[in-house]
XYZ file of C-alpha atoms in Angstrom:
365
model
C -5.732 3.216 -24.551
C -9.315 4.488 -24.662
C -10.277 7.731 -22.953
C -12.840 5.872 -20.824
C -13.230 2.419 -19.278
C -16.388 0.529 -18.378
C -16.249 -1.428 -15.122
C -18.776 -3.926 -13.794
C -19.228 -3.587 -10.041
C -20.598 -6.847 -8.644
C -22.065 -7.234 -5.169
C -20.933 -10.617 -3.837
C -21.687 -9.643 -0.231
C -24.743 -10.635 1.793
C -25.913 -7.016 2.104
C -28.413 -5.187 -0.081
C -27.035 -1.845 1.094
C -23.612 -1.653 -0.532
C -22.456 1.590 -2.141
C -19.537 2.435 -4.405
C -17.761 5.783 -4.677
C -15.258 6.434 -7.455
C -12.663 9.181 -7.023
C -9.500 10.239 -8.809
C -7.538 13.005 -10.476
C -8.887 13.775 -13.965
C -5.897 13.560 -16.303
C -7.702 15.436 -19.102
C -8.917 18.173 -16.756
C -5.627 19.452 -15.316
C -5.646 16.753 -12.605
C -8.722 18.191 -10.897
C -10.544 16.017 -8.366
C -13.317 14.025 -9.995
C -16.152 11.790 -8.770
C -18.637 9.659 -10.619
C -22.175 10.630 -9.714
C -24.713 8.129 -8.455
C -25.739 7.165 -12.022
C -22.242 5.743 -12.596
C -21.664 7.823 -15.746
C -21.896 11.565 -15.063
C -18.790 13.328 -13.769
C -18.693 15.671 -10.799
C -15.806 18.076 -10.301
C -16.234 19.414 -6.748
C -15.734 23.157 -6.592
C -13.304 24.676 -4.131
C -15.062 26.273 -1.139
C -14.196 29.907 -0.354
C -10.923 30.477 1.456
C -11.260 29.696 5.146
C -14.294 27.414 4.738
C -13.170 23.866 5.388
C -14.858 20.473 5.684
C -17.689 21.374 3.341
C -20.019 18.620 2.062
C -20.201 17.509 -1.544
C -22.936 19.172 -3.594
C -23.793 16.045 -5.617
C -24.873 12.521 -4.715
C -21.928 10.273 -5.540
C -23.078 7.080 -3.810
C -23.587 4.379 -6.469
C -25.963 1.703 -5.121
C -24.901 -1.821 -6.069
C -28.283 -3.404 -5.417
C -28.992 -6.786 -3.812
C -26.476 -9.638 -3.496
C -25.477 -10.885 -6.945
C -26.400 -7.657 -8.703
C -24.024 -5.966 -11.139
C -23.779 -2.254 -11.976
C -21.849 -0.853 -14.957
C -19.915 2.374 -14.442
C -17.762 4.345 -16.880
C -14.647 6.147 -15.671
C -12.520 8.733 -17.498
C -8.738 8.663 -17.606
C -7.644 9.262 -14.020
C -4.591 9.057 -11.811
C -4.639 8.047 -8.162
C -8.080 6.535 -8.640
C -9.962 4.616 -6.009
C -13.130 2.571 -6.069
C -14.506 2.729 -2.542
C -17.139 0.342 -1.176
C -19.187 0.708 1.987
C -21.810 -1.525 3.551
C -24.992 -0.355 5.327
C -23.786 3.265 5.553
C -22.665 5.715 2.883
C -19.217 7.257 3.107
C -18.706 10.946 3.812
C -16.308 12.947 1.655
C -15.609 16.593 2.452
C -14.195 19.565 0.537
C -11.459 21.980 1.503
C -10.263 25.015 -0.488
C -7.456 25.155 -3.045
C -7.285 21.653 -4.443
C -5.539 20.447 -7.603
C -6.625 21.707 -11.005
C -8.446 24.671 -9.524
C -11.040 22.514 -7.773
C -11.552 21.352 -4.201
C -9.086 19.541 -1.996
C -10.664 16.294 -0.931
C -10.902 15.010 2.636
C -11.125 11.255 2.180
C -12.373 8.686 4.699
C -9.692 7.880 7.267
C -9.187 4.795 9.422
C -6.661 6.660 11.572
C -8.750 9.528 12.925
C -11.278 8.389 15.553
C -13.293 11.589 14.990
C -13.621 10.968 11.244
C -17.298 10.556 10.277
C -16.385 7.271 8.595
C -14.492 5.782 11.547
C -17.253 3.272 12.334
C -18.279 2.617 8.716
C -17.491 -0.750 7.159
C -15.576 0.274 4.028
C -12.834 -0.830 1.662
C -11.238 0.324 -1.568
C -9.092 -0.748 -4.487
C -6.719 1.487 -6.434
C -6.371 2.219 -10.137
C -4.852 4.533 -12.710
C -6.101 4.751 -16.292
C -3.920 6.814 -18.617
C -3.201 7.065 -22.330
C -0.854 4.058 -22.177
C -2.298 1.494 -19.819
C -4.405 0.523 -16.821
C -2.934 -0.134 -13.362
C -5.135 -1.651 -10.655
C -4.574 -3.429 -7.352
C -6.238 -4.442 -4.142
C -4.343 -2.953 -1.236
C -3.706 -3.723 2.414
C -0.952 -1.157 2.924
C -3.105 0.830 5.366
C -5.564 -1.740 6.694
C -7.470 -4.964 6.089
C -11.197 -4.226 5.695
C -14.127 -6.396 6.599
C -15.405 -6.075 3.009
C -13.197 -8.203 0.734
C -12.428 -6.843 -2.748
C -11.464 -8.851 -5.841
C -10.446 -7.696 -9.324
C -10.918 -9.311 -12.735
C -9.623 -7.860 -16.006
C -10.570 -9.246 -19.417
C -8.648 -7.915 -22.405
C -9.933 -7.595 -25.958
C -8.116 -10.809 -26.841
C -10.112 -12.632 -24.190
C -7.214 -13.102 -21.768
C -8.255 -12.834 -18.121
C -6.263 -11.612 -15.118
C -7.792 -12.163 -11.700
C -6.901 -11.305 -8.105
C -9.167 -13.190 -5.706
C -8.803 -11.166 -2.516
C -9.911 -12.637 0.788
C -12.744 -15.042 1.649
C -15.816 -13.662 3.452
C -14.184 -14.397 6.827
C -10.790 -13.080 5.743
C -10.650 -10.295 8.310
C -11.444 -12.715 11.117
C -8.598 -14.956 9.935
C -6.185 -12.024 9.833
C -7.167 -10.940 13.332
C -6.746 -14.487 14.650
C -3.280 -14.584 13.084
C -2.308 -11.249 14.634
C -3.459 -12.392 18.054
C -1.545 -15.672 17.719
C 1.625 -13.810 16.730
C 1.268 -11.443 19.686
C 1.001 -14.426 22.004
C 4.114 -15.901 20.410
C 6.511 -12.959 20.400
C 4.974 -10.542 22.921
C 4.657 -7.720 20.364
C 1.416 -5.760 20.099
C 0.166 -7.246 16.830
C -3.199 -7.934 18.471
C -3.657 -4.241 19.250
C -3.890 -3.556 15.507
C -7.378 -5.100 15.524
C -10.061 -2.379 15.499
C -13.566 -3.062 16.807
C -16.640 -0.898 17.169
C -17.265 0.065 20.760
C -19.309 -2.628 22.500
C -18.874 -5.163 19.675
C -16.671 -8.248 19.527
C -16.612 -8.577 15.755
C -13.589 -6.815 14.200
C -14.193 -3.857 11.882
C -10.704 -3.756 10.379
C -7.046 -4.488 11.149
C -4.517 -1.690 10.807
C -1.079 -2.008 9.274
C 1.771 -1.670 11.797
C 2.732 1.454 9.833
C -0.251 3.079 11.531
C 0.153 1.525 14.965
C 0.372 4.949 16.582
C -3.312 5.479 15.752
C -4.175 2.779 18.306
C -1.346 3.479 20.734
C 1.007 0.799 19.412
C 4.697 1.400 18.755
C 7.030 -0.916 16.865
C 10.026 1.371 17.453
C 13.282 -0.597 17.406
C 11.647 -3.692 15.888
C 13.597 -3.935 12.615
C 16.917 -2.543 13.853
C 18.385 -6.020 14.633
C 17.628 -7.071 11.036
C 19.366 -3.958 9.717
C 22.420 -4.814 11.825
C 22.583 -8.322 10.329
C 22.140 -6.978 6.788
C 24.885 -4.375 7.281
C 27.198 -7.114 8.511
C 26.279 -9.470 5.666
C 27.061 -7.007 2.893
C 29.998 -5.221 4.546
C 33.273 -4.770 2.747
C 36.121 -5.985 4.962
C 38.169 -3.187 6.456
C 41.318 -2.557 4.441
C 44.433 -3.111 6.643
C 46.464 0.041 7.105
C 49.598 -1.634 5.716
C 47.872 -2.695 2.495
C 49.487 -1.059 -0.522
C 47.175 1.163 -2.600
C 47.566 -0.915 -5.757
C 46.447 -4.178 -4.189
C 42.841 -5.216 -4.891
C 40.178 -4.394 -2.352
C 39.112 -7.412 -0.238
C 35.907 -9.081 -1.340
C 32.740 -8.519 0.736
C 31.074 -11.416 2.485
C 28.151 -11.056 0.064
C 27.067 -8.681 -2.692
C 23.511 -7.377 -2.717
C 21.893 -7.260 -6.151
C 18.823 -5.172 -6.913
C 16.997 -5.717 -10.192
C 15.463 -2.302 -10.809
C 13.254 -3.797 -13.556
C 13.978 -0.552 -15.405
C 16.725 1.059 -17.500
C 19.460 0.831 -14.793
C 19.123 -2.967 -14.816
C 20.680 -5.062 -12.039
C 22.741 -3.015 -9.578
C 25.208 -4.347 -7.019
C 25.547 -3.068 -3.469
C 27.895 -3.368 -0.508
C 28.232 -1.660 2.860
C 31.183 0.725 3.147
C 32.351 0.654 6.738
C 34.069 4.023 6.548
C 30.756 5.756 5.839
C 28.454 3.052 7.295
C 26.393 3.350 4.102
C 24.963 0.674 1.845
C 26.006 1.788 -1.640
C 23.955 0.357 -4.514
C 24.779 1.419 -8.050
C 26.450 4.549 -6.742
C 23.481 5.482 -4.524
C 24.297 5.581 -0.787
C 21.701 4.456 1.755
C 22.017 5.052 5.494
C 20.649 2.550 8.001
C 16.840 2.648 7.941
C 14.812 2.732 11.144
C 11.726 0.641 11.764
C 9.556 3.626 10.843
C 11.460 4.009 7.562
C 10.989 0.332 6.722
C 7.297 0.202 7.590
C 6.481 3.452 5.803
C 8.895 2.994 2.874
C 8.930 6.762 2.272
C 11.209 8.336 4.875
C 14.891 8.418 5.803
C 16.945 6.592 3.168
C 13.732 5.634 1.348
C 12.756 9.221 0.512
C 12.457 9.591 -3.249
C 14.109 12.446 -5.125
C 15.442 13.511 -8.520
C 17.486 10.350 -9.208
C 15.516 7.776 -11.284
C 18.030 5.115 -10.305
C 17.576 5.716 -6.579
C 13.801 5.874 -6.992
C 13.872 2.466 -8.689
C 16.010 0.955 -5.927
C 13.912 2.258 -3.011
C 10.743 0.126 -3.249
C 12.722 -3.059 -3.919
C 15.177 -2.453 -1.092
C 12.408 -1.465 1.345
C 10.436 -4.584 0.429
C 13.489 -6.766 1.082
C 13.627 -5.382 4.630
C 9.868 -5.718 5.156
C 10.006 -9.366 4.148
C 13.350 -9.938 5.940
C 14.498 -11.578 2.706
C 17.452 -9.177 2.568
C 19.394 -11.495 4.894
C 18.113 -14.709 3.286
C 19.108 -14.156 -0.358
C 21.239 -11.587 -2.173
C 19.065 -11.050 -5.281
C 15.979 -8.851 -5.088
C 13.099 -8.818 -5.744
C 13.215 -12.413 -4.569
C 10.726 -15.258 -4.825
C 7.813 -15.569 -2.344
C 9.336 -18.631 -0.737
C 12.109 -16.397 0.614
C 9.673 -14.024 2.361
C 9.160 -13.854 6.158
C 11.588 -16.708 6.876
C 13.442 -15.103 9.762
C 12.864 -12.682 12.616
C 12.151 -9.854 12.768
C 9.717 -9.637 9.854
C 6.448 -7.936 8.971
C 4.019 -10.485 10.382
C 1.049 -8.330 9.394
C 2.055 -8.677 5.733
C 2.826 -12.383 6.178
C -0.594 -13.077 7.663
C -2.375 -10.972 5.039
C -0.814 -12.989 2.212
C -1.670 -16.245 3.955
C -5.307 -15.198 4.220
C -5.721 -14.149 0.584
C -7.237 -16.864 -1.556
C -4.428 -16.686 -4.111
C -1.778 -15.135 -1.888
C -1.869 -11.872 -3.840
C -2.368 -8.417 -2.359
C -0.375 -5.241 -1.975
C 0.940 -5.405 1.593
C 4.650 -6.380 1.235
């Protein structure tokens, strides 16, 4: 893999005031924070402010203007991890520096959709994610945190001429998502509609938050997924061994066996619920019952990663099966899209997001 990558940023919006910001951790510079400057080529490594001085502005202009609708701007990025290409319309984004960041540079305060006092709270912005390392390029459009008004699409053309494309949403995609959330709220009485964020005094939505971040708008989904967990625990439970059963007799078969394809060295692992411990044991890794917060966040409780590569490979696939409620529909995971969101409770935000994407693709579960 090359040490740099050239990307064409194309403005397919109706605005002539669209800006891109490119951030990441510079792999070849001890993972220091890096920006592309406004020329789309020069690198800026923000210096750490003195100890005690927080929320300091950047010292370079890093807003890359995309020009009028239809215009294309070429930018060149270095190898980076945790990269993002941010886009904003009409207003530039504000990034701030704090002391003691990675690689000896600044810690970066990125735009937040969760903090109403953030200087970017009312800015129309979006981003996609990427990592470019010595082996390969990873890139995705993401809705894990929110659905933006600005739709983002990705196209990759390899040296052989092969093309991979993710279409994203249509121009009215956010409006469709918000309509779907409101319809679901009317159907089940849950506060899906409260995830729609609007500027004060305006009817047009600015973004829709993931239910993971419902607390930012006063919405709680506490207890939502627990009935699904109960059904899953019952489905994959080993029958209780009768006290009179002799030790040498075979253990009774479970009602169903969960199978997780780790898509890695451990291969396909089987799992059942052990009633004595009330744990779901998959490939020797024991998982306690997740809460709704664990399922929505995918990084807490039983889904906290650690030193075991096997457990770390199971976690995202198991969490996704709960998000999609497919864990009680089929036993093999990851499962096919036709098994997603088929029973209640399920992540209707993710369901609606996929429905509203032109090709059904997008990182949202």
